[in-house]
Amino acid sequence: GYRRKPSHHSTYKMMEGSTTTTIEEPELTQSAHNSSDISSLSSSSISGDTVENPYQSSSSVGDYISSEEDDELVDTIVDAPSTLPEMVLYTEDGEPILTITDPEKAGDGIGAYITYAIHFENATGHFESIRRYSDFDWLHNALQEVHSHVVIPPLPGKALMNRFSSEFIEYRRQELERFLVRVLMHKELRNDGYLRTFLFGSDLDLKDAKKKLEKSSDKKSGFFSNIFDKTYDAKEIEPFYDEHYKYMQTLSANLEMMAHRTNNMLKKRKEIASAMTDIAHASTLITTIEEGVHHDDTADHFNKLAEVMHQMSLLSNDLGDREKHNFLHPILDDVRLIESTRDLLKRRSEKLGQWQHDSKTLNNKKEKSAKSKKDEDALEKAVAAERASEEDYNTFDENVRSELELIQNYRKVNMKECLRQLIHANIEYELKMVDLWKDILVHIESE
């Protein structure tokens, strides 16, 4: 369920361009999202640079009307906001309104799982709900069911091994947070009834929502539906889509290679950090030996080397962690995002295939109708089916083009921030390493 407590903040801040605007409670306003938070809410930005939010829209919350079934779900939520904020806002202290914290293990043996605390804050107060990964997976599927024309932000993959390791749990926490923030940033998804139930509903509300979605899905995918709802191969009529699909396919393969080689680099960095620790240990032993024969200067120098090597080892491990969280993880996420985008193009191709099939059927009916008036009713149905599938395709195609533009803008911002974080982390590392070498050099030469 969720707990509600009064907000401790009377104002919220949003980033717009390079300026900061204060919004008095309870007013909600659109905001541009800081690029470092787009990459990962839990990672801190090195500088105060801001970038324009590619998901920003002039649409109001009321511009998107949920389905009747979704409205029923929202009505079951007691004492929760009827709509979500227009944009991702920040508290007066600069904290994001949505965070995921406190992963905890529940259950035993094969039935064990991890729960996550979701904190959501807006002008009306603070809300907290406890959810597990399967709940996030359900929400993702629900959004896909209702918004098939939208690129649903991807979830982190499931783990076959070490799923209860602290490192994996933290990685999943960050990626689940990234998923929810992206959903909130989308002008249509943020108003979805299932999302509101997920964020604000009790456990019973969520259980009821799952049952309703399951019933709805069963109606669409029943036995006879599976027989008659065929998909048809499409003959592409827009060269743009063929080119874009090939582009994403090639890009995804090279991003996976980048992720693999980055992971190898991180393993090497761990080895270097471990070697530095070994050198520090050896230096300490030499210090002890030299002190035993009263070679105080030499002992002092090796003692300083041990100290410096220990600090360098810590710096190397820290750099590896920063590269993993701010570069490797966003790259892996980008691979998943591209796969989600390719899935959207496949759904568009199915719409096109249906239209082309209905057009072919109509032409066949026209030929038969010219020979016999008995086929006039069939011809009318074929005309109606062809018009409906054409309209369905054109609407879907328009939405797809809009989604592709959003995704490209998002990726541009995200990859820029990803590279910026990588560069800053390495510059800071190198400068600190130089300072440590200077420190030991000054120490030796001062004797």
Short mmCIF file of C-alpha atoms in Angstrom, two decimals:
data_model
loop_
_atom_site.label_atom_id
_atom_site.label_comp_id
_atom_site.label_asym_id
_atom_site.label_seq_id
_atom_site.Cartn_x
_atom_site.Cartn_y
_atom_site.Cartn_z
CA GLY A 1 0.00 0.00 0.00
CA TYR A 2 1.07 3.58 0.50
CA ARG A 3 1.59 5.93 3.38
CA ARG A 4 0.92 9.62 3.14
CA LYS A 5 2.48 12.35 5.18
CA PRO A 6 2.35 16.16 4.79
CA SER A 7 5.03 17.67 2.62
CA HIS A 8 7.88 19.31 4.49
CA HIS A 9 8.48 21.69 1.60
CA SER A 10 6.34 24.73 0.79
CA THR A 11 7.93 25.31 -2.62
CA TYR A 12 9.33 23.32 -5.50
CA LYS A 13 12.11 24.20 -7.90
CA MET A 14 12.28 23.39 -11.56
CA MET A 15 15.12 23.78 -14.01
CA GLU A 16 14.29 25.78 -17.12
CA GLY A 17 17.21 26.43 -19.44
CA SER A 18 20.00 27.68 -17.21
CA THR A 19 17.74 29.46 -14.72
CA THR A 20 15.93 28.22 -11.63
CA THR A 21 12.29 29.07 -11.07
CA THR A 22 10.49 28.65 -7.76
CA ILE A 23 6.91 27.43 -7.84
CA GLU A 24 4.63 28.04 -4.91
CA GLU A 25 2.72 25.03 -3.62
CA PRO A 26 0.34 23.61 -4.77
CA GLU A 27 0.83 24.87 -8.34
CA LEU A 28 2.46 22.44 -10.76
CA THR A 29 4.41 23.56 -13.80
CA GLN A 30 6.36 21.96 -16.61
CA SER A 31 10.08 21.74 -16.14
CA ALA A 32 13.18 20.94 -18.12
CA HIS A 33 14.99 17.95 -16.70
CA ASN A 34 18.63 18.10 -15.67
CA SER A 35 20.64 15.83 -17.93
CA SER A 36 22.46 14.07 -15.14
CA ASP A 37 19.13 13.03 -13.68
CA ILE A 38 17.97 11.73 -17.04
CA SER A 39 20.93 9.37 -17.02
CA SER A 40 20.41 8.27 -13.45
CA LEU A 41 18.63 9.99 -10.58
CA SER A 42 21.08 8.56 -8.08
CA SER A 43 24.19 9.89 -9.78
CA SER A 44 25.32 13.40 -8.94
CA SER A 45 26.19 15.86 -11.66
CA ILE A 46 29.77 17.12 -11.79
CA SER A 47 28.72 20.58 -12.87
CA GLY A 48 25.52 22.59 -12.82
CA ASP A 49 24.97 22.46 -16.57
CA THR A 50 21.39 21.87 -17.66
CA VAL A 51 19.93 20.66 -20.92
CA GLU A 52 16.49 20.90 -22.44
CA ASN A 53 14.13 18.05 -21.64
CA PRO A 54 13.26 16.26 -24.90
CA TYR A 55 10.03 14.94 -23.39
CA GLN A 56 8.73 18.40 -22.53
CA SER A 57 5.30 19.05 -23.96
CA SER A 58 2.82 21.88 -24.00
CA SER A 59 -0.01 19.40 -23.49
CA SER A 60 -1.94 19.55 -20.24
CA VAL A 61 -2.60 16.52 -18.07
CA GLY A 62 -6.22 16.55 -19.19
CA ASP A 63 -5.29 16.27 -22.86
CA TYR A 64 -4.98 12.51 -22.46
CA ILE A 65 -8.12 10.69 -21.38
CA SER A 66 -7.62 7.22 -19.92
CA SER A 67 -9.85 4.37 -21.02
CA GLU A 68 -13.06 3.78 -19.10
CA GLU A 69 -11.50 0.76 -17.44
CA ASP A 70 -8.53 2.83 -16.29
CA ASP A 71 -10.83 5.52 -14.89
CA GLU A 72 -12.52 2.84 -12.78
CA LEU A 73 -9.14 1.88 -11.39
CA VAL A 74 -8.32 5.47 -10.49
CA ASP A 75 -11.65 5.82 -8.70
CA THR A 76 -10.63 3.02 -6.32
CA ILE A 77 -7.64 5.00 -5.06
CA VAL A 78 -8.49 6.70 -1.80
CA ASP A 79 -6.90 10.01 -0.79
CA ALA A 80 -4.47 10.08 -3.72
CA PRO A 81 -3.94 12.79 -6.36
CA SER A 82 -6.24 12.39 -9.36
CA THR A 83 -3.45 13.28 -11.77
CA LEU A 84 0.30 13.11 -11.84
CA PRO A 85 2.49 16.22 -12.12
CA GLU A 86 3.02 17.66 -15.56
CA MET A 87 6.79 17.20 -15.32
CA VAL A 88 9.44 15.78 -13.06
CA LEU A 89 9.77 18.41 -10.37
CA TYR A 90 12.24 18.84 -7.55
CA THR A 91 11.73 19.75 -3.94
CA GLU A 92 13.05 22.99 -2.53
CA ASP A 93 16.22 21.13 -1.54
CA GLY A 94 16.77 19.96 -5.11
CA GLU A 95 15.64 16.37 -4.51
CA PRO A 96 13.70 14.54 -7.27
CA ILE A 97 10.06 13.87 -6.52
CA LEU A 98 10.43 10.16 -7.28
CA THR A 99 13.07 7.92 -5.77
CA ILE A 100 13.35 4.21 -5.04
CA THR A 101 15.06 3.23 -1.81
CA ASP A 102 15.42 0.52 0.83
CA PRO A 103 15.49 -2.75 -1.14
CA GLU A 104 14.66 -5.57 1.26
CA LYS A 105 14.57 -9.34 0.90
CA ALA A 106 11.26 -11.03 1.61
CA GLY A 107 10.37 -14.71 1.78
CA ASP A 108 12.65 -17.73 1.91
CA GLY A 109 14.14 -20.25 -0.46
CA ILE A 110 12.92 -20.40 -4.03
CA GLY A 111 10.08 -18.01 -3.20
CA ALA A 112 12.33 -15.21 -1.96
CA TYR A 113 12.18 -11.81 -3.65
CA ILE A 114 13.24 -8.17 -3.19
CA THR A 115 10.85 -5.33 -2.40
CA TYR A 116 11.52 -1.66 -3.16
CA ALA A 117 10.16 1.47 -1.49
CA ILE A 118 8.90 4.01 -4.04
CA HIS A 119 8.74 7.58 -2.77
CA PHE A 120 6.64 10.05 -4.73
CA GLU A 121 6.28 13.66 -3.70
CA ASN A 122 4.15 16.41 -5.20
CA ALA A 123 2.34 19.51 -4.03
CA THR A 124 -0.22 17.51 -2.05
CA GLY A 125 2.23 15.50 0.02
CA HIS A 126 4.52 12.50 0.15
CA PHE A 127 3.46 9.01 -0.90
CA GLU A 128 5.23 5.72 -0.40
CA SER A 129 4.42 2.32 -1.89
CA ILE A 130 6.19 -1.04 -1.63
CA ARG A 131 6.58 -2.97 -4.88
CA ARG A 132 8.57 -5.95 -6.14
CA TYR A 133 10.11 -6.52 -9.57
CA SER A 134 7.15 -8.56 -10.81
CA ASP A 135 4.92 -5.51 -10.10
CA PHE A 136 7.19 -3.36 -12.28
CA ASP A 137 7.06 -6.05 -14.96
CA TRP A 138 3.26 -6.02 -14.77
CA LEU A 139 3.18 -2.23 -15.11
CA HIS A 140 5.44 -2.40 -18.16
CA ASN A 141 3.15 -4.96 -19.79
CA ALA A 142 0.06 -2.93 -18.86
CA LEU A 143 1.48 0.21 -20.45
CA GLN A 144 2.39 -1.80 -23.55
CA GLU A 145 -1.14 -3.19 -23.73
CA VAL A 146 -2.80 0.23 -23.53
CA HIS A 147 -0.22 2.31 -25.41
CA SER A 148 1.00 0.06 -28.22
CA HIS A 149 1.94 3.14 -30.29
CA VAL A 150 4.44 4.31 -27.64
CA VAL A 151 8.00 3.20 -26.93
CA ILE A 152 7.58 1.92 -23.38
CA PRO A 153 10.78 2.58 -21.38
CA PRO A 154 12.61 -0.73 -20.90
CA LEU A 155 13.08 -2.56 -17.62
CA PRO A 156 16.38 -4.06 -16.46
CA GLY A 157 16.62 -7.72 -17.38
CA LYS A 158 16.02 -10.64 -15.04
CA ALA A 159 18.98 -12.34 -13.36
CA LEU A 160 19.51 -16.08 -13.48
CA MET A 161 22.31 -16.02 -10.90
CA ASN A 162 23.38 -13.80 -8.01
CA ARG A 163 20.03 -12.00 -7.99
CA PHE A 164 20.37 -11.35 -4.27
CA SER A 165 23.88 -9.92 -4.42
CA SER A 166 24.13 -6.36 -3.12
CA GLU A 167 25.69 -5.20 -6.39
CA PHE A 168 22.85 -6.57 -8.54
CA ILE A 169 20.15 -5.31 -6.17
CA GLU A 170 21.60 -1.78 -6.30
CA TYR A 171 21.88 -1.94 -10.10
CA ARG A 172 18.27 -3.04 -10.40
CA ARG A 173 17.13 -0.33 -7.97
CA GLN A 174 18.76 2.37 -10.09
CA GLU A 175 17.34 0.97 -13.33
CA LEU A 176 13.82 0.64 -11.91
CA GLU A 177 14.07 4.26 -10.80
CA ARG A 178 15.21 5.23 -14.30
CA PHE A 179 12.21 3.36 -15.75
CA LEU A 180 9.64 5.14 -13.58
CA VAL A 181 11.16 8.57 -14.14
CA ARG A 182 11.01 8.04 -17.91
CA VAL A 183 7.37 6.98 -17.69
CA LEU A 184 6.56 10.12 -15.70
CA MET A 185 8.36 12.26 -18.26
CA HIS A 186 6.19 10.97 -21.14
CA LYS A 187 3.21 13.23 -21.81
CA GLU A 188 0.82 10.30 -22.35
CA LEU A 189 2.14 7.58 -20.06
CA ARG A 190 2.24 9.82 -17.00
CA ASN A 191 -1.58 9.98 -16.98
CA ASP A 192 -2.19 6.25 -17.32
CA GLY A 193 -4.65 4.79 -14.82
CA TYR A 194 -2.58 1.67 -14.23
CA LEU A 195 0.45 3.82 -13.43
CA ARG A 196 -1.53 5.78 -10.85
CA THR A 197 -2.71 2.57 -9.25
CA PHE A 198 0.88 1.31 -9.21
CA LEU A 199 2.14 4.49 -7.51
CA PHE A 200 -0.72 5.35 -5.17
CA GLY A 201 -2.90 2.26 -4.85
CA SER A 202 -3.01 -0.18 -1.98
CA ASP A 203 -1.98 -3.79 -2.45
CA LEU A 204 -5.65 -4.64 -2.96
CA ASP A 205 -6.03 -1.92 -5.59
CA LEU A 206 -3.03 -3.30 -7.46
CA LYS A 207 -4.39 -6.84 -7.23
CA ASP A 208 -7.75 -5.70 -8.67
CA ALA A 209 -5.99 -3.81 -11.46
CA LYS A 210 -4.03 -6.92 -12.41
CA LYS A 211 -7.25 -8.95 -12.57
CA LYS A 212 -8.96 -6.37 -14.77
CA LEU A 213 -6.03 -6.21 -17.14
CA GLU A 214 -5.87 -9.99 -17.28
CA LYS A 215 -9.57 -10.19 -18.17
CA SER A 216 -9.12 -7.54 -20.83
CA SER A 217 -6.13 -9.38 -22.29
CA ASP A 218 -8.02 -12.71 -22.24
CA LYS A 219 -10.81 -11.17 -24.33
CA LYS A 220 -8.28 -9.97 -26.90
CA SER A 221 -6.28 -13.19 -27.01
CA GLY A 222 -8.92 -15.89 -26.71
CA PHE A 223 -8.93 -19.13 -28.72
CA PHE A 224 -10.94 -17.80 -31.67
CA SER A 225 -9.07 -14.50 -31.56
CA ASN A 226 -5.80 -16.36 -31.99
CA ILE A 227 -7.22 -18.16 -35.01
CA PHE A 228 -8.61 -15.15 -36.86
CA ASP A 229 -6.31 -12.31 -35.72
CA LYS A 230 -3.51 -13.05 -38.13
CA THR A 231 -0.64 -10.76 -38.97
CA TYR A 232 0.42 -10.21 -42.55
CA ASP A 233 3.81 -9.51 -44.01
CA ALA A 234 4.11 -5.92 -45.15
CA LYS A 235 5.77 -4.49 -48.21
CA GLU A 236 7.47 -1.36 -46.92
CA ILE A 237 6.29 1.84 -48.61
CA GLU A 238 8.55 4.24 -46.70
CA PRO A 239 12.31 3.85 -47.33
CA PHE A 240 12.90 5.85 -44.14
CA TYR A 241 11.78 2.93 -41.97
CA ASP A 242 13.99 0.37 -43.69
CA GLU A 243 16.97 2.69 -43.25
CA HIS A 244 16.09 3.48 -39.63
CA TYR A 245 15.63 -0.18 -38.72
CA LYS A 246 19.01 -1.09 -40.21
CA TYR A 247 20.57 1.87 -38.40
CA MET A 248 19.21 0.70 -35.06
CA GLN A 249 20.24 -2.89 -35.72
CA THR A 250 23.83 -1.86 -36.45
CA LEU A 251 23.92 0.64 -33.60
CA SER A 252 22.64 -1.92 -31.10
CA ALA A 253 25.32 -4.45 -32.10
CA ASN A 254 28.09 -1.86 -31.69
CA LEU A 255 26.70 -0.61 -28.37
CA GLU A 256 26.74 -4.20 -27.11
CA MET A 257 30.36 -4.46 -28.19
CA MET A 258 31.10 -1.17 -26.40
CA ALA A 259 29.45 -2.51 -23.24
CA HIS A 260 31.44 -5.75 -23.44
CA ARG A 261 34.76 -3.96 -23.86
CA THR A 262 33.93 -1.42 -21.16
CA ASN A 263 33.21 -4.30 -18.81
CA ASN A 264 36.62 -5.79 -19.68
CA MET A 265 38.23 -2.42 -18.95
CA LEU A 266 36.52 -2.30 -15.55
CA LYS A 267 37.86 -5.76 -14.74
CA LYS A 268 41.37 -4.55 -15.63
CA ARG A 269 40.88 -1.50 -13.45
CA LYS A 270 39.99 -3.74 -10.52
CA GLU A 271 43.13 -5.75 -11.15
CA ILE A 272 45.22 -2.56 -11.16
CA ALA A 273 43.60 -1.40 -7.93
CA SER A 274 44.35 -4.78 -6.38
CA ALA A 275 47.97 -4.58 -7.59
CA MET A 276 48.30 -1.14 -6.00
CA THR A 277 47.10 -2.58 -2.71
CA ASP A 278 49.70 -5.34 -3.01
CA ILE A 279 52.42 -2.73 -3.60
CA ALA A 280 51.21 -0.81 -0.56
CA HIS A 281 51.46 -3.99 1.53
CA ALA A 282 54.95 -4.77 0.21
CA SER A 283 56.02 -1.18 0.96
CA THR A 284 54.79 -1.55 4.52
CA LEU A 285 56.87 -4.70 4.99
CA ILE A 286 59.97 -2.94 3.60
CA THR A 287 59.32 -0.04 5.97
CA THR A 288 59.35 -2.42 8.93
CA ILE A 289 62.59 -4.04 7.77
CA GLU A 290 64.36 -0.71 7.18
CA GLU A 291 63.27 0.59 10.55
CA GLY A 292 64.84 -2.50 12.12
CA VAL A 293 68.31 -1.47 10.92
CA HIS A 294 67.72 2.23 11.65
CA HIS A 295 67.49 3.29 7.99
CA ASP A 296 64.88 5.83 9.02
CA ASP A 297 64.90 7.89 5.81
CA THR A 298 64.42 4.85 3.56
CA ALA A 299 61.77 3.49 5.91
CA ASP A 300 59.99 6.84 5.83
CA HIS A 301 60.03 6.93 2.01
CA PHE A 302 58.55 3.45 1.69
CA ASN A 303 56.00 4.25 4.35
CA LYS A 304 54.93 7.25 2.26
CA LEU A 305 54.80 5.03 -0.85
CA ALA A 306 52.54 2.60 1.01
CA GLU A 307 50.24 5.46 1.98
CA VAL A 308 50.11 6.84 -1.57
CA MET A 309 49.55 3.42 -3.16
CA HIS A 310 46.68 2.73 -0.79
CA GLN A 311 45.03 6.03 -1.76
CA MET A 312 45.61 5.29 -5.46
CA SER A 313 43.95 1.92 -5.06
CA LEU A 314 40.89 3.61 -3.55
CA LEU A 315 40.84 6.15 -6.38
CA SER A 316 41.02 3.40 -9.00
CA ASN A 317 38.14 1.49 -7.44
CA ASP A 318 36.13 4.70 -7.19
CA LEU A 319 36.79 5.50 -10.85
CA GLY A 320 35.66 2.00 -11.83
CA ASP A 321 32.42 2.45 -9.90
CA ARG A 322 31.76 5.81 -11.55
CA GLU A 323 32.48 4.43 -15.01
CA LYS A 324 30.16 1.51 -14.34
CA HIS A 325 27.24 3.57 -13.07
CA ASN A 326 27.61 6.61 -15.35
CA PHE A 327 28.81 4.94 -18.56
CA LEU A 328 28.37 1.17 -18.69
CA HIS A 329 24.87 1.08 -17.23
CA PRO A 330 23.53 3.87 -19.52
CA ILE A 331 25.04 2.04 -22.51
CA LEU A 332 23.28 -1.19 -21.51
CA ASP A 333 20.08 0.76 -21.00
CA ASP A 334 20.47 2.31 -24.46
CA VAL A 335 20.65 -1.17 -25.97
CA ARG A 336 17.35 -2.05 -24.28
CA LEU A 337 15.79 1.24 -25.39
CA ILE A 338 16.75 0.59 -29.01
CA GLU A 339 15.24 -2.90 -28.78
CA SER A 340 11.99 -1.36 -27.49
CA THR A 341 12.04 1.06 -30.40
CA ARG A 342 12.55 -1.78 -32.87
CA ASP A 343 9.54 -3.53 -31.33
CA LEU A 344 7.47 -0.41 -32.04
CA LEU A 345 8.57 -0.51 -35.70
CA LYS A 346 7.51 -4.15 -35.86
CA ARG A 347 4.04 -3.22 -34.59
CA ARG A 348 3.85 -0.50 -37.23
CA SER A 349 4.80 -3.07 -39.86
CA GLU A 350 1.91 -5.25 -38.67
CA LYS A 351 -0.49 -2.34 -39.11
CA LEU A 352 0.86 -1.73 -42.61
CA GLY A 353 0.56 -5.44 -43.43
CA GLN A 354 -3.08 -5.45 -42.30
CA TRP A 355 -3.90 -2.43 -44.47
CA GLN A 356 -2.20 -3.93 -47.50
CA HIS A 357 -4.02 -7.23 -46.93
CA ASP A 358 -7.38 -5.44 -46.68
CA SER A 359 -6.58 -3.45 -49.83
CA LYS A 360 -5.81 -6.65 -51.70
CA THR A 361 -9.02 -8.23 -50.38
CA LEU A 362 -11.01 -5.19 -51.51
CA ASN A 363 -9.60 -5.37 -55.02
CA ASN A 364 -10.55 -9.05 -55.21
CA LYS A 365 -14.09 -8.25 -54.04
CA LYS A 366 -14.38 -5.51 -56.66
CA GLU A 367 -13.50 -7.97 -59.39
CA LYS A 368 -16.09 -10.47 -58.13
CA SER A 369 -18.73 -7.76 -57.64
CA ALA A 370 -18.41 -6.72 -61.27
CA LYS A 371 -19.47 -10.22 -62.26
CA SER A 372 -22.18 -10.84 -59.69
CA LYS A 373 -24.44 -8.59 -57.58
CA LYS A 374 -24.47 -11.27 -54.86
CA ASP A 375 -21.10 -10.05 -53.72
CA GLU A 376 -22.23 -6.44 -53.07
CA ASP A 377 -22.57 -6.97 -49.29
CA ALA A 378 -19.13 -8.53 -49.13
CA LEU A 379 -17.81 -5.58 -51.13
CA GLU A 380 -19.27 -3.06 -48.67
CA LYS A 381 -17.65 -4.90 -45.77
CA ALA A 382 -14.34 -5.01 -47.61
CA VAL A 383 -14.52 -1.25 -48.28
CA ALA A 384 -15.22 -0.56 -44.60
CA ALA A 385 -12.39 -2.87 -43.48
CA GLU A 386 -9.93 -1.26 -45.89
CA ARG A 387 -10.84 2.26 -44.76
CA ALA A 388 -10.57 1.27 -41.08
CA SER A 389 -7.17 -0.39 -41.50
CA GLU A 390 -5.87 2.55 -43.55
CA GLU A 391 -6.96 5.01 -40.86
CA ASP A 392 -5.52 2.77 -38.17
CA TYR A 393 -2.19 2.59 -39.99
CA ASN A 394 -1.99 6.33 -40.69
CA THR A 395 -2.72 7.19 -37.06
CA PHE A 396 -0.22 4.63 -35.82
CA ASP A 397 2.41 5.80 -38.31
CA GLU A 398 2.01 9.40 -37.16
CA ASN A 399 2.49 8.37 -33.55
CA VAL A 400 5.52 6.26 -34.44
CA ARG A 401 7.23 9.21 -36.15
CA SER A 402 6.59 11.34 -33.08
CA GLU A 403 7.98 8.63 -30.79
CA LEU A 404 11.09 8.19 -32.92
CA GLU A 405 11.79 11.90 -32.68
CA LEU A 406 11.36 11.81 -28.90
CA ILE A 407 13.67 8.81 -28.57
CA GLN A 408 16.34 10.37 -30.78
CA ASN A 409 16.25 13.58 -28.75
CA TYR A 410 16.37 11.63 -25.52
CA ARG A 411 19.30 9.54 -26.70
CA LYS A 412 21.16 12.64 -27.83
CA VAL A 413 20.85 14.17 -24.37
CA ASN A 414 21.52 10.92 -22.53
CA MET A 415 24.59 9.93 -24.53
CA LYS A 416 26.04 13.43 -24.24
CA GLU A 417 25.66 13.29 -20.46
CA CYS A 418 27.01 9.74 -20.41
CA LEU A 419 30.20 10.80 -22.21
CA ARG A 420 30.50 13.96 -20.12
CA GLN A 421 30.39 11.92 -16.93
CA LEU A 422 33.02 9.53 -18.29
CA ILE A 423 35.37 12.37 -19.25
CA HIS A 424 34.96 14.26 -15.99
CA ALA A 425 35.52 11.12 -13.93
CA ASN A 426 38.77 10.34 -15.72
CA ILE A 427 40.03 13.94 -15.60
CA GLU A 428 39.39 14.08 -11.85
CA TYR A 429 41.09 10.69 -11.41
CA GLU A 430 44.20 11.70 -13.36
CA LEU A 431 44.52 15.03 -11.54
CA LYS A 432 44.26 13.36 -8.15
CA MET A 433 46.82 10.73 -9.18
CA VAL A 434 49.24 13.48 -10.27
CA ASP A 435 48.75 15.22 -6.91
CA LEU A 436 49.59 12.00 -5.07
CA TRP A 437 52.77 11.47 -7.11
CA LYS A 438 53.76 15.08 -6.49
CA ASP A 439 53.11 14.58 -2.80
CA ILE A 440 55.50 11.62 -2.49
CA LEU A 441 58.10 13.36 -4.69
CA VAL A 442 58.07 16.47 -2.48
CA HIS A 443 58.30 14.24 0.58
CA ILE A 444 61.40 12.41 -0.75
CA GLU A 445 63.17 15.53 -1.97
CA SER A 446 62.57 17.38 1.27
CA GLU A 447 64.73 14.89 3.21
#
